[in-house]
Amino acid sequence: MSSLAHEVAIVGVGYSELSRAGEPDPRRLTLTAAKEALSDAGLRSADIDGIFEYKFGPESPGAQDMARLLGIPDLAAFADIMASNPSGLGGALAGVMAVASGACETVLVYRCLTRAAGHTGGVASGPETVGGRDQFLVPYGVLGGILVLMGLKKQRWMAEYGRSEEDFGRIAVNARRWSALNPRAVLHDEVSMEDYLSSRMVADPLRVLDCDYPVNGAVATIITTAERAKDLRQPAVLIDAMTYATGWGADWTFDSDFLYGASVDCANRLWQRSSVTLDDVDVFQVYDGFTPVTVAWIEALGACGRGEFGDWVGDGSRLAPGGDFPMNTAGGQLAEGRLHAIGFLNEAVLQLRGQCDARQVPDAETAVIASGVYPQCGAMVLTTV
């Protein structure tokens, strides 16, 4: 039984082509993904009465733009959710709440990203003088963006727990094992630990293979009531539980837990609301914008204790095809491409439908999606009907 006021289901998933080359129009990418999701569900544009999307800016067309492009006559609920949310999963979380509340019946959620929008990974020159909180950030280069923060997070992890880079390398190697089985992924060549350890530094000790892979692409999902789902084309996947978390302090650098942010609070709340436990989960889709975030989420979810990831993961085979903790089965953002968490959601849905061909996890009935970082965390548990 879902913890939501009314049962909600995911009934359609869609993708645009994923590419590295050129600068395609975000509207075209998003329209392609949305139409594919509608077709997958067996719905028409006119059936949509809610749209929610997550964005940084112009890289993703707005909800009202998409309503016009799709010819939707009217929206009963909509929102363009800006960057302070659990990554792209924020749109889906909002869509689930809109359906569960009765604000609308059938929701389109999407995320579009282009390589040209990779501004969050840029390099900036620091000011000559600073005051306020910036005086504690600029000496470490934090105003240069998230890459510096992730480098500091990785360094702190290794120092605090006495671990090595190989722990993070297991995640990068695993991503390519799965993406090699995913025709949609932009990276198919497997990598070794030696490849990981020799990859270039981005913000020491953060390596390029610790970071997600920017692409041009869009991904879309259709959410509706469980009752409506019974009449549609695909087997419904139910939302068993969902949650957000900010953690204490709600800050990227000055919160109470630099290593875990809000992930522990988010995971604890998720399991309190879910009808299943971690041991019941068959498929894990864990945010991998940066490998230190993935490590934090795995521990926060309860797979192992704080600082125990390295011993728990072993040689990494438990994360890989045939392992007992199959994780990021499409290749994740490290290898399928940076789709900002809705890619994880769609992959979980396809796994629970049994539609993943060579990368299918046998008899998958329950999945967890954990998304975001620091004070911007969110998660879901999905189950089959």
PDB file of N, CA and C in Angstrom, residues 10-105:
ATOM      1  N   ILE A  10       3.292   5.231 -12.932  1.00  0.00           N
ATOM      2  CA  ILE A  10       4.026   5.686 -14.114  1.00  0.00           C
ATOM      3  C   ILE A  10       3.624   4.788 -15.268  1.00  0.00           C
ATOM      4  N   VAL A  11       3.200   5.399 -16.369  1.00  0.00           N
ATOM      5  CA  VAL A  11       2.614   4.630 -17.473  1.00  0.00           C
ATOM      6  C   VAL A  11       3.299   4.859 -18.818  1.00  0.00           C
ATOM      7  N   GLY A  12       4.233   5.807 -18.893  1.00  0.00           N
ATOM      8  CA  GLY A  12       4.890   6.057 -20.167  1.00  0.00           C
ATOM      9  C   GLY A  12       6.279   6.628 -19.978  1.00  0.00           C
ATOM     10  N   VAL A  13       7.227   6.204 -20.818  1.00  0.00           N
ATOM     11  CA  VAL A  13       8.584   6.740 -20.796  1.00  0.00           C
ATOM     12  C   VAL A  13       9.006   7.051 -22.227  1.00  0.00           C
ATOM     13  N   GLY A  14       9.814   8.082 -22.371  1.00  0.00           N
ATOM     14  CA  GLY A  14      10.269   8.458 -23.702  1.00  0.00           C
ATOM     15  C   GLY A  14      11.618   9.148 -23.676  1.00  0.00           C
ATOM     16  N   TYR A  15      12.352   9.030 -24.777  1.00  0.00           N
ATOM     17  CA  TYR A  15      13.685   9.617 -24.917  1.00  0.00           C
ATOM     18  C   TYR A  15      13.810  10.274 -26.279  1.00  0.00           C
ATOM     19  N   SER A  16      14.598  11.317 -26.349  1.00  0.00           N
ATOM     20  CA  SER A  16      15.089  11.789 -27.635  1.00  0.00           C
ATOM     21  C   SER A  16      16.373  11.026 -27.942  1.00  0.00           C
ATOM     22  N   GLU A  17      16.911  11.242 -29.125  1.00  0.00           N
ATOM     23  CA  GLU A  17      18.250  10.738 -29.410  1.00  0.00           C
ATOM     24  C   GLU A  17      19.242  11.444 -28.496  1.00  0.00           C
ATOM     25  N   LEU A  18      20.218  10.714 -27.998  1.00  0.00           N
ATOM     26  CA  LEU A  18      21.281  11.289 -27.185  1.00  0.00           C
ATOM     27  C   LEU A  18      22.516  11.473 -28.061  1.00  0.00           C
ATOM     28  N   SER A  19      23.121  12.650 -27.985  1.00  0.00           N
ATOM     29  CA  SER A  19      24.264  12.923 -28.858  1.00  0.00           C
ATOM     30  C   SER A  19      25.263  13.833 -28.162  1.00  0.00           C
ATOM     31  N   ARG A  20      26.453  13.876 -28.722  1.00  0.00           N
ATOM     32  CA  ARG A  20      27.477  14.806 -28.255  1.00  0.00           C
ATOM     33  C   ARG A  20      27.676  15.964 -29.236  1.00  0.00           C
ATOM     34  N   ALA A  21      27.334  15.736 -30.491  1.00  0.00           N
ATOM     35  CA  ALA A  21      27.669  16.703 -31.531  1.00  0.00           C
ATOM     36  C   ALA A  21      26.572  17.742 -31.713  1.00  0.00           C
ATOM     37  N   GLY A  22      26.983  18.943 -32.152  1.00  0.00           N
ATOM     38  CA  GLY A  22      26.030  19.969 -32.561  1.00  0.00           C
ATOM     39  C   GLY A  22      25.321  20.638 -31.398  1.00  0.00           C
ATOM     40  N   GLU A  23      24.365  21.518 -31.751  1.00  0.00           N
ATOM     41  CA  GLU A  23      23.563  22.245 -30.770  1.00  0.00           C
ATOM     42  C   GLU A  23      22.093  22.151 -31.160  1.00  0.00           C
ATOM     43  N   PRO A  24      21.479  20.993 -30.958  1.00  0.00           N
ATOM     44  CA  PRO A  24      20.077  20.814 -31.351  1.00  0.00           C
ATOM     45  C   PRO A  24      19.148  21.704 -30.534  1.00  0.00           C
ATOM     46  N   ASP A  25      18.011  22.042 -31.132  1.00  0.00           N
ATOM     47  CA  ASP A  25      17.013  22.869 -30.471  1.00  0.00           C
ATOM     48  C   ASP A  25      16.411  22.092 -29.300  1.00  0.00           C
ATOM     49  N   PRO A  26      16.468  22.637 -28.077  1.00  0.00           N
ATOM     50  CA  PRO A  26      15.881  21.929 -26.928  1.00  0.00           C
ATOM     51  C   PRO A  26      14.402  21.622 -27.107  1.00  0.00           C
ATOM     52  N   ARG A  27      13.685  22.463 -27.832  1.00  0.00           N
ATOM     53  CA  ARG A  27      12.262  22.204 -28.048  1.00  0.00           C
ATOM     54  C   ARG A  27      12.060  20.933 -28.866  1.00  0.00           C
ATOM     55  N   ARG A  28      12.907  20.741 -29.871  1.00  0.00           N
ATOM     56  CA  ARG A  28      12.784  19.533 -30.696  1.00  0.00           C
ATOM     57  C   ARG A  28      13.110  18.293 -29.875  1.00  0.00           C
ATOM     58  N   LEU A  29      14.179  18.363 -29.082  1.00  0.00           N
ATOM     59  CA  LEU A  29      14.550  17.229 -28.248  1.00  0.00           C
ATOM     60  C   LEU A  29      13.421  16.862 -27.288  1.00  0.00           C
ATOM     61  N   THR A  30      12.874  17.877 -26.624  1.00  0.00           N
ATOM     62  CA  THR A  30      11.833  17.620 -25.626  1.00  0.00           C
ATOM     63  C   THR A  30      10.555  17.124 -26.271  1.00  0.00           C
ATOM     64  N   LEU A  31      10.200  17.678 -27.409  1.00  0.00           N
ATOM     65  CA  LEU A  31       8.996  17.250 -28.110  1.00  0.00           C
ATOM     66  C   LEU A  31       9.126  15.784 -28.540  1.00  0.00           C
ATOM     67  N   THR A  32      10.304  15.393 -28.997  1.00  0.00           N
ATOM     68  CA  THR A  32      10.534  14.003 -29.385  1.00  0.00           C
ATOM     69  C   THR A  32      10.336  13.067 -28.195  1.00  0.00           C
ATOM     70  N   ALA A  33      10.941  13.413 -27.047  1.00  0.00           N
ATOM     71  CA  ALA A  33      10.819  12.574 -25.859  1.00  0.00           C
ATOM     72  C   ALA A  33       9.376  12.522 -25.365  1.00  0.00           C
ATOM     73  N   ALA A  34       8.699  13.657 -25.370  1.00  0.00           N
ATOM     74  CA  ALA A  34       7.314  13.707 -24.890  1.00  0.00           C
ATOM     75  C   ALA A  34       6.393  12.870 -25.771  1.00  0.00           C
ATOM     76  N   LYS A  35       6.550  12.980 -27.078  1.00  0.00           N
ATOM     77  CA  LYS A  35       5.706  12.195 -27.981  1.00  0.00           C
ATOM     78  C   LYS A  35       5.962  10.701 -27.823  1.00  0.00           C
ATOM     79  N   GLU A  36       7.213  10.329 -27.601  1.00  0.00           N
ATOM     80  CA  GLU A  36       7.528   8.920 -27.399  1.00  0.00           C
ATOM     81  C   GLU A  36       6.902   8.408 -26.111  1.00  0.00           C
ATOM     82  N   ALA A  37       6.926   9.226 -25.053  1.00  0.00           N
ATOM     83  CA  ALA A  37       6.316   8.823 -23.785  1.00  0.00           C
ATOM     84  C   ALA A  37       4.805   8.681 -23.925  1.00  0.00           C
ATOM     85  N   LEU A  38       4.181   9.593 -24.659  1.00  0.00           N
ATOM     86  CA  LEU A  38       2.737   9.500 -24.898  1.00  0.00           C
ATOM     87  C   LEU A  38       2.390   8.237 -25.684  1.00  0.00           C
ATOM     88  N   SER A  39       3.163   7.975 -26.718  1.00  0.00           N
ATOM     89  CA  SER A  39       2.930   6.777 -27.516  1.00  0.00           C
ATOM     90  C   SER A  39       3.132   5.521 -26.683  1.00  0.00           C
ATOM     91  N   ASP A  40       4.162   5.524 -25.849  1.00  0.00           N
ATOM     92  CA  ASP A  40       4.441   4.383 -24.989  1.00  0.00           C
ATOM     93  C   ASP A  40       3.245   4.093 -24.071  1.00  0.00           C
ATOM     94  N   ALA A  41       2.608   5.147 -23.578  1.00  0.00           N
ATOM     95  CA  ALA A  41       1.471   4.986 -22.675  1.00  0.00           C
ATOM     96  C   ALA A  41       0.162   4.711 -23.412  1.00  0.00           C
ATOM     97  N   GLY A  42       0.121   5.009 -24.709  1.00  0.00           N
ATOM     98  CA  GLY A  42      -1.128   4.897 -25.451  1.00  0.00           C
ATOM     99  C   GLY A  42      -2.058   6.063 -25.178  1.00  0.00           C
ATOM    100  N   LEU A  43      -1.468   7.253 -24.993  1.00  0.00           N
ATOM    101  CA  LEU A  43      -2.242   8.465 -24.709  1.00  0.00           C
ATOM    102  C   LEU A  43      -2.063   9.488 -25.810  1.00  0.00           C
ATOM    103  N   ARG A  44      -2.956  10.472 -25.837  1.00  0.00           N
ATOM    104  CA  ARG A  44      -2.865  11.611 -26.743  1.00  0.00           C
ATOM    105  C   ARG A  44      -2.461  12.856 -25.957  1.00  0.00           C
ATOM    106  N   SER A  45      -1.981  13.861 -26.654  1.00  0.00           N
ATOM    107  CA  SER A  45      -1.604  15.106 -25.991  1.00  0.00           C
ATOM    108  C   SER A  45      -2.755  15.681 -25.185  1.00  0.00           C
ATOM    109  N   ALA A  46      -3.962  15.562 -25.712  1.00  0.00           N
ATOM    110  CA  ALA A  46      -5.132  16.129 -25.039  1.00  0.00           C
ATOM    111  C   ALA A  46      -5.421  15.461 -23.701  1.00  0.00           C
ATOM    112  N   ASP A  47      -4.831  14.289 -23.459  1.00  0.00           N
ATOM    113  CA  ASP A  47      -5.036  13.603 -22.181  1.00  0.00           C
ATOM    114  C   ASP A  47      -4.204  14.207 -21.056  1.00  0.00           C
ATOM    115  N   ILE A  48      -3.216  15.013 -21.409  1.00  0.00           N
ATOM    116  CA  ILE A  48      -2.323  15.607 -20.414  1.00  0.00           C
ATOM    117  C   ILE A  48      -2.978  16.868 -19.837  1.00  0.00           C
ATOM    118  N   ASP A  49      -3.071  16.926 -18.508  1.00  0.00           N
ATOM    119  CA  ASP A  49      -3.586  18.149 -17.883  1.00  0.00           C
ATOM    120  C   ASP A  49      -2.633  18.710 -16.834  1.00  0.00           C
ATOM    121  N   GLY A  50      -1.382  18.193 -16.803  1.00  0.00           N
ATOM    122  CA  GLY A  50      -0.366  18.739 -15.923  1.00  0.00           C
ATOM    123  C   GLY A  50       1.013  18.564 -16.534  1.00  0.00           C
ATOM    124  N   ILE A  51       1.880  19.556 -16.379  1.00  0.00           N
ATOM    125  CA  ILE A  51       3.260  19.480 -16.870  1.00  0.00           C
ATOM    126  C   ILE A  51       4.188  20.048 -15.799  1.00  0.00           C
ATOM    127  N   PHE A  52       5.256  19.296 -15.502  1.00  0.00           N
ATOM    128  CA  PHE A  52       6.265  19.750 -14.551  1.00  0.00           C
ATOM    129  C   PHE A  52       7.642  19.460 -15.128  1.00  0.00           C
ATOM    130  N   GLU A  53       8.527  20.440 -15.037  1.00  0.00           N
ATOM    131  CA  GLU A  53       9.876  20.244 -15.557  1.00  0.00           C
ATOM    132  C   GLU A  53      10.893  20.952 -14.668  1.00  0.00           C
ATOM    133  N   TYR A  54      12.093  20.401 -14.665  1.00  0.00           N
ATOM    134  CA  TYR A  54      13.211  20.943 -13.896  1.00  0.00           C
ATOM    135  C   TYR A  54      14.185  21.576 -14.882  1.00  0.00           C
ATOM    136  N   LYS A  55      14.761  22.716 -14.499  1.00  0.00           N
ATOM    137  CA  LYS A  55      15.625  23.420 -15.452  1.00  0.00           C
ATOM    138  C   LYS A  55      16.660  24.278 -14.740  1.00  0.00           C
ATOM    139  N   PHE A  56      17.727  24.591 -15.458  1.00  0.00           N
ATOM    140  CA  PHE A  56      18.656  25.640 -15.058  1.00  0.00           C
ATOM    141  C   PHE A  56      18.281  26.969 -15.720  1.00  0.00           C
ATOM    142  N   GLY A  57      17.763  26.867 -16.956  1.00  0.00           N
ATOM    143  CA  GLY A  57      17.472  28.059 -17.736  1.00  0.00           C
ATOM    144  C   GLY A  57      16.945  27.676 -19.105  1.00  0.00           C
ATOM    145  N   PRO A  58      17.438  28.291 -20.157  1.00  0.00           N
ATOM    146  CA  PRO A  58      16.889  28.060 -21.496  1.00  0.00           C
ATOM    147  C   PRO A  58      17.221  26.699 -22.102  1.00  0.00           C
ATOM    148  N   GLU A  59      18.009  25.885 -21.413  1.00  0.00           N
ATOM    149  CA  GLU A  59      18.323  24.562 -21.971  1.00  0.00           C
ATOM    150  C   GLU A  59      17.116  23.637 -21.965  1.00  0.00           C
ATOM    151  N   SER A  60      16.058  24.000 -21.229  1.00  0.00           N
ATOM    152  CA  SER A  60      14.868  23.163 -21.152  1.00  0.00           C
ATOM    153  C   SER A  60      13.641  24.036 -21.380  1.00  0.00           C
ATOM    154  N   PRO A  61      12.807  23.739 -22.377  1.00  0.00           N
ATOM    155  CA  PRO A  61      11.630  24.572 -22.650  1.00  0.00           C
ATOM    156  C   PRO A  61      10.634  24.521 -21.495  1.00  0.00           C
ATOM    157  N   GLY A  62       9.927  25.609 -21.286  1.00  0.00           N
ATOM    158  CA  GLY A  62       8.999  25.713 -20.179  1.00  0.00           C
ATOM    159  C   GLY A  62       7.736  24.894 -20.369  1.00  0.00           C
ATOM    160  N   ALA A  63       7.030  24.691 -19.268  1.00  0.00           N
ATOM    161  CA  ALA A  63       5.808  23.889 -19.285  1.00  0.00           C
ATOM    162  C   ALA A  63       4.770  24.463 -20.238  1.00  0.00           C
ATOM    163  N   GLN A  64       4.603  25.770 -20.234  1.00  0.00           N
ATOM    164  CA  GLN A  64       3.604  26.388 -21.117  1.00  0.00           C
ATOM    165  C   GLN A  64       4.027  26.287 -22.578  1.00  0.00           C
ATOM    166  N   ASP A  65       5.335  26.370 -22.834  1.00  0.00           N
ATOM    167  CA  ASP A  65       5.823  26.177 -24.200  1.00  0.00           C
ATOM    168  C   ASP A  65       5.481  24.780 -24.698  1.00  0.00           C
ATOM    169  N   MET A  66       5.687  23.790 -23.823  1.00  0.00           N
ATOM    170  CA  MET A  66       5.408  22.417 -24.236  1.00  0.00           C
ATOM    171  C   MET A  66       3.909  22.185 -24.426  1.00  0.00           C
ATOM    172  N   ALA A  67       3.098  22.810 -23.599  1.00  0.00           N
ATOM    173  CA  ALA A  67       1.646  22.680 -23.784  1.00  0.00           C
ATOM    174  C   ALA A  67       1.242  23.208 -25.157  1.00  0.00           C
ATOM    175  N   ARG A  68       1.828  24.318 -25.547  1.00  0.00           N
ATOM    176  CA  ARG A  68       1.510  24.895 -26.861  1.00  0.00           C
ATOM    177  C   ARG A  68       2.008  23.994 -27.990  1.00  0.00           C
ATOM    178  N   LEU A  69       3.253  23.506 -27.865  1.00  0.00           N
ATOM    179  CA  LEU A  69       3.832  22.679 -28.921  1.00  0.00           C
ATOM    180  C   LEU A  69       3.084  21.358 -29.088  1.00  0.00           C
ATOM    181  N   LEU A  70       2.579  20.823 -27.984  1.00  0.00           N
ATOM    182  CA  LEU A  70       1.851  19.553 -28.032  1.00  0.00           C
ATOM    183  C   LEU A  70       0.372  19.732 -28.346  1.00  0.00           C
ATOM    184  N   GLY A  71      -0.094  20.970 -28.347  1.00  0.00           N
ATOM    185  CA  GLY A  71      -1.500  21.221 -28.623  1.00  0.00           C
ATOM    186  C   GLY A  71      -2.417  20.859 -27.464  1.00  0.00           C
ATOM    187  N   ILE A  72      -1.894  20.940 -26.254  1.00  0.00           N
ATOM    188  CA  ILE A  72      -2.704  20.648 -25.066  1.00  0.00           C
ATOM    189  C   ILE A  72      -3.650  21.819 -24.824  1.00  0.00           C
ATOM    190  N   PRO A  73      -4.950  21.577 -24.698  1.00  0.00           N
ATOM    191  CA  PRO A  73      -5.908  22.680 -24.630  1.00  0.00           C
ATOM    192  C   PRO A  73      -5.838  23.503 -23.352  1.00  0.00           C
ATOM    193  N   ASP A  74      -5.450  22.882 -22.222  1.00  0.00           N
ATOM    194  CA  ASP A  74      -5.436  23.610 -20.961  1.00  0.00           C
ATOM    195  C   ASP A  74      -4.671  22.781 -19.940  1.00  0.00           C
ATOM    196  N   LEU A  75      -4.003  23.451 -19.012  1.00  0.00           N
ATOM    197  CA  LEU A  75      -3.293  22.760 -17.941  1.00  0.00           C
ATOM    198  C   LEU A  75      -3.948  23.083 -16.605  1.00  0.00           C
ATOM    199  N   ALA A  76      -4.256  22.034 -15.851  1.00  0.00           N
ATOM    200  CA  ALA A  76      -4.822  22.229 -14.518  1.00  0.00           C
ATOM    201  C   ALA A  76      -3.736  22.404 -13.461  1.00  0.00           C
ATOM    202  N   ALA A  77      -2.509  21.980 -13.769  1.00  0.00           N
ATOM    203  CA  ALA A  77      -1.385  22.137 -12.846  1.00  0.00           C
ATOM    204  C   ALA A  77      -0.100  22.167 -13.667  1.00  0.00           C
ATOM    205  N   PHE A  78       0.839  23.022 -13.283  1.00  0.00           N
ATOM    206  CA  PHE A  78       2.100  23.098 -14.013  1.00  0.00           C
ATOM    207  C   PHE A  78       3.120  23.847 -13.173  1.00  0.00           C
ATOM    208  N   ALA A  79       4.421  23.618 -13.473  1.00  0.00           N
ATOM    209  CA  ALA A  79       5.493  24.364 -12.818  1.00  0.00           C
ATOM    210  C   ALA A  79       6.794  24.159 -13.565  1.00  0.00           C
ATOM    211  N   ASP A  80       7.574  25.233 -13.639  1.00  0.00           N
ATOM    212  CA  ASP A  80       8.956  25.175 -14.105  1.00  0.00           C
ATOM    213  C   ASP A  80       9.824  25.270 -12.851  1.00  0.00           C
ATOM    214  N   ILE A  81      10.421  24.166 -12.467  1.00  0.00           N
ATOM    215  CA  ILE A  81      11.149  24.083 -11.201  1.00  0.00           C
ATOM    216  C   ILE A  81      12.614  24.390 -11.456  1.00  0.00           C
ATOM    217  N   MET A  82      13.106  25.412 -10.798  1.00  0.00           N
ATOM    218  CA  MET A  82      14.491  25.833 -11.019  1.00  0.00           C
ATOM    219  C   MET A  82      15.452  24.988 -10.189  1.00  0.00           C
ATOM    220  N   ALA A  83      16.712  25.386 -10.167  1.00  0.00           N
ATOM    221  CA  ALA A  83      17.780  24.467  -9.789  1.00  0.00           C
ATOM    222  C   ALA A  83      17.786  24.004  -8.338  1.00  0.00           C
ATOM    223  N   SER A  84      17.085  24.655  -7.431  1.00  0.00           N
ATOM    224  CA  SER A  84      17.112  24.233  -6.027  1.00  0.00           C
ATOM    225  C   SER A  84      16.093  23.123  -5.789  1.00  0.00           C
ATOM    226  N   ASN A  85      16.396  21.921  -6.288  1.00  0.00           N
ATOM    227  CA  ASN A  85      15.511  20.775  -6.188  1.00  0.00           C
ATOM    228  C   ASN A  85      16.355  19.509  -6.361  1.00  0.00           C
ATOM    229  N   PRO A  86      15.777  18.327  -6.126  1.00  0.00           N
ATOM    230  CA  PRO A  86      16.569  17.088  -6.259  1.00  0.00           C
ATOM    231  C   PRO A  86      16.878  16.732  -7.705  1.00  0.00           C
ATOM    232  N   SER A  87      17.618  17.608  -8.383  1.00  0.00           N
ATOM    233  CA  SER A  87      17.972  17.411  -9.781  1.00  0.00           C
ATOM    234  C   SER A  87      16.705  17.201 -10.602  1.00  0.00           C
ATOM    235  N   GLY A  88      16.819  16.501 -11.743  1.00  0.00           N
ATOM    236  CA  GLY A  88      15.660  16.347 -12.617  1.00  0.00           C
ATOM    237  C   GLY A  88      14.515  15.583 -11.998  1.00  0.00           C
ATOM    238  N   LEU A  89      14.788  14.799 -10.948  1.00  0.00           N
ATOM    239  CA  LEU A  89      13.716  14.069 -10.285  1.00  0.00           C
ATOM    240  C   LEU A  89      12.709  15.024  -9.656  1.00  0.00           C
ATOM    241  N   GLY A  90      13.103  16.290  -9.449  1.00  0.00           N
ATOM    242  CA  GLY A  90      12.196  17.258  -8.849  1.00  0.00           C
ATOM    243  C   GLY A  90      10.904  17.420  -9.623  1.00  0.00           C
ATOM    244  N   GLY A  91      10.973  17.399 -10.950  1.00  0.00           N
ATOM    245  CA  GLY A  91       9.762  17.497 -11.755  1.00  0.00           C
ATOM    246  C   GLY A  91       8.843  16.312 -11.537  1.00  0.00           C
ATOM    247  N   ALA A  92       9.429  15.118 -11.452  1.00  0.00           N
ATOM    248  CA  ALA A  92       8.627  13.909 -11.241  1.00  0.00           C
ATOM    249  C   ALA A  92       8.008  13.888  -9.855  1.00  0.00           C
ATOM    250  N   LEU A  93       8.761  14.303  -8.844  1.00  0.00           N
ATOM    251  CA  LEU A  93       8.209  14.362  -7.487  1.00  0.00           C
ATOM    252  C   LEU A  93       7.012  15.304  -7.430  1.00  0.00           C
ATOM    253  N   ALA A  94       7.140  16.459  -8.077  1.00  0.00           N
ATOM    254  CA  ALA A  94       6.030  17.408  -8.110  1.00  0.00           C
ATOM    255  C   ALA A  94       4.842  16.838  -8.869  1.00  0.00           C
ATOM    256  N   GLY A  95       5.117  16.128  -9.960  1.00  0.00           N
ATOM    257  CA  GLY A  95       4.041  15.527 -10.736  1.00  0.00           C
ATOM    258  C   GLY A  95       3.290  14.460  -9.961  1.00  0.00           C
ATOM    259  N   VAL A  96       4.018  13.654  -9.197  1.00  0.00           N
ATOM    260  CA  VAL A  96       3.373  12.633  -8.370  1.00  0.00           C
ATOM    261  C   VAL A  96       2.454  13.298  -7.345  1.00  0.00           C
ATOM    262  N   MET A  97       2.929  14.347  -6.715  1.00  0.00           N
ATOM    263  CA  MET A  97       2.107  15.027  -5.712  1.00  0.00           C
ATOM    264  C   MET A  97       0.867  15.657  -6.333  1.00  0.00           C
ATOM    265  N   ALA A  98       1.001  16.193  -7.549  1.00  0.00           N
ATOM    266  CA  ALA A  98      -0.147  16.811  -8.212  1.00  0.00           C
ATOM    267  C   ALA A  98      -1.226  15.774  -8.506  1.00  0.00           C
ATOM    268  N   VAL A  99      -0.814  14.604  -8.961  1.00  0.00           N
ATOM    269  CA  VAL A  99      -1.786  13.539  -9.249  1.00  0.00           C
ATOM    270  C   VAL A  99      -2.375  12.989  -7.957  1.00  0.00           C
ATOM    271  N   ALA A 100      -1.525  12.748  -6.961  1.00  0.00           N
ATOM    272  CA  ALA A 100      -2.008  12.189  -5.695  1.00  0.00           C
ATOM    273  C   ALA A 100      -2.996  13.114  -5.001  1.00  0.00           C
ATOM    274  N   SER A 101      -2.810  14.421  -5.176  1.00  0.00           N
ATOM    275  CA  SER A 101      -3.692  15.398  -4.529  1.00  0.00           C
ATOM    276  C   SER A 101      -4.999  15.605  -5.273  1.00  0.00           C
ATOM    277  N   GLY A 102      -5.043  15.165  -6.529  1.00  0.00           N
ATOM    278  CA  GLY A 102      -6.217  15.403  -7.351  1.00  0.00           C
ATOM    279  C   GLY A 102      -6.178  16.713  -8.103  1.00  0.00           C
ATOM    280  N   ALA A 103      -5.046  17.424  -8.037  1.00  0.00           N
ATOM    281  CA  ALA A 103      -4.939  18.692  -8.763  1.00  0.00           C
ATOM    282  C   ALA A 103      -5.046  18.473 -10.266  1.00  0.00           C
ATOM    283  N   CYS A 104      -4.605  17.328 -10.741  1.00  0.00           N
ATOM    284  CA  CYS A 104      -4.750  16.950 -12.144  1.00  0.00           C
ATOM    285  C   CYS A 104      -4.722  15.430 -12.217  1.00  0.00           C
ATOM    286  N   GLU A 105      -4.988  14.890 -13.397  1.00  0.00           N
ATOM    287  CA  GLU A 105      -5.071  13.432 -13.521  1.00  0.00           C
ATOM    288  C   GLU A 105      -3.871  12.815 -14.208  1.00  0.00           C
TER     289      GLU A 105
END
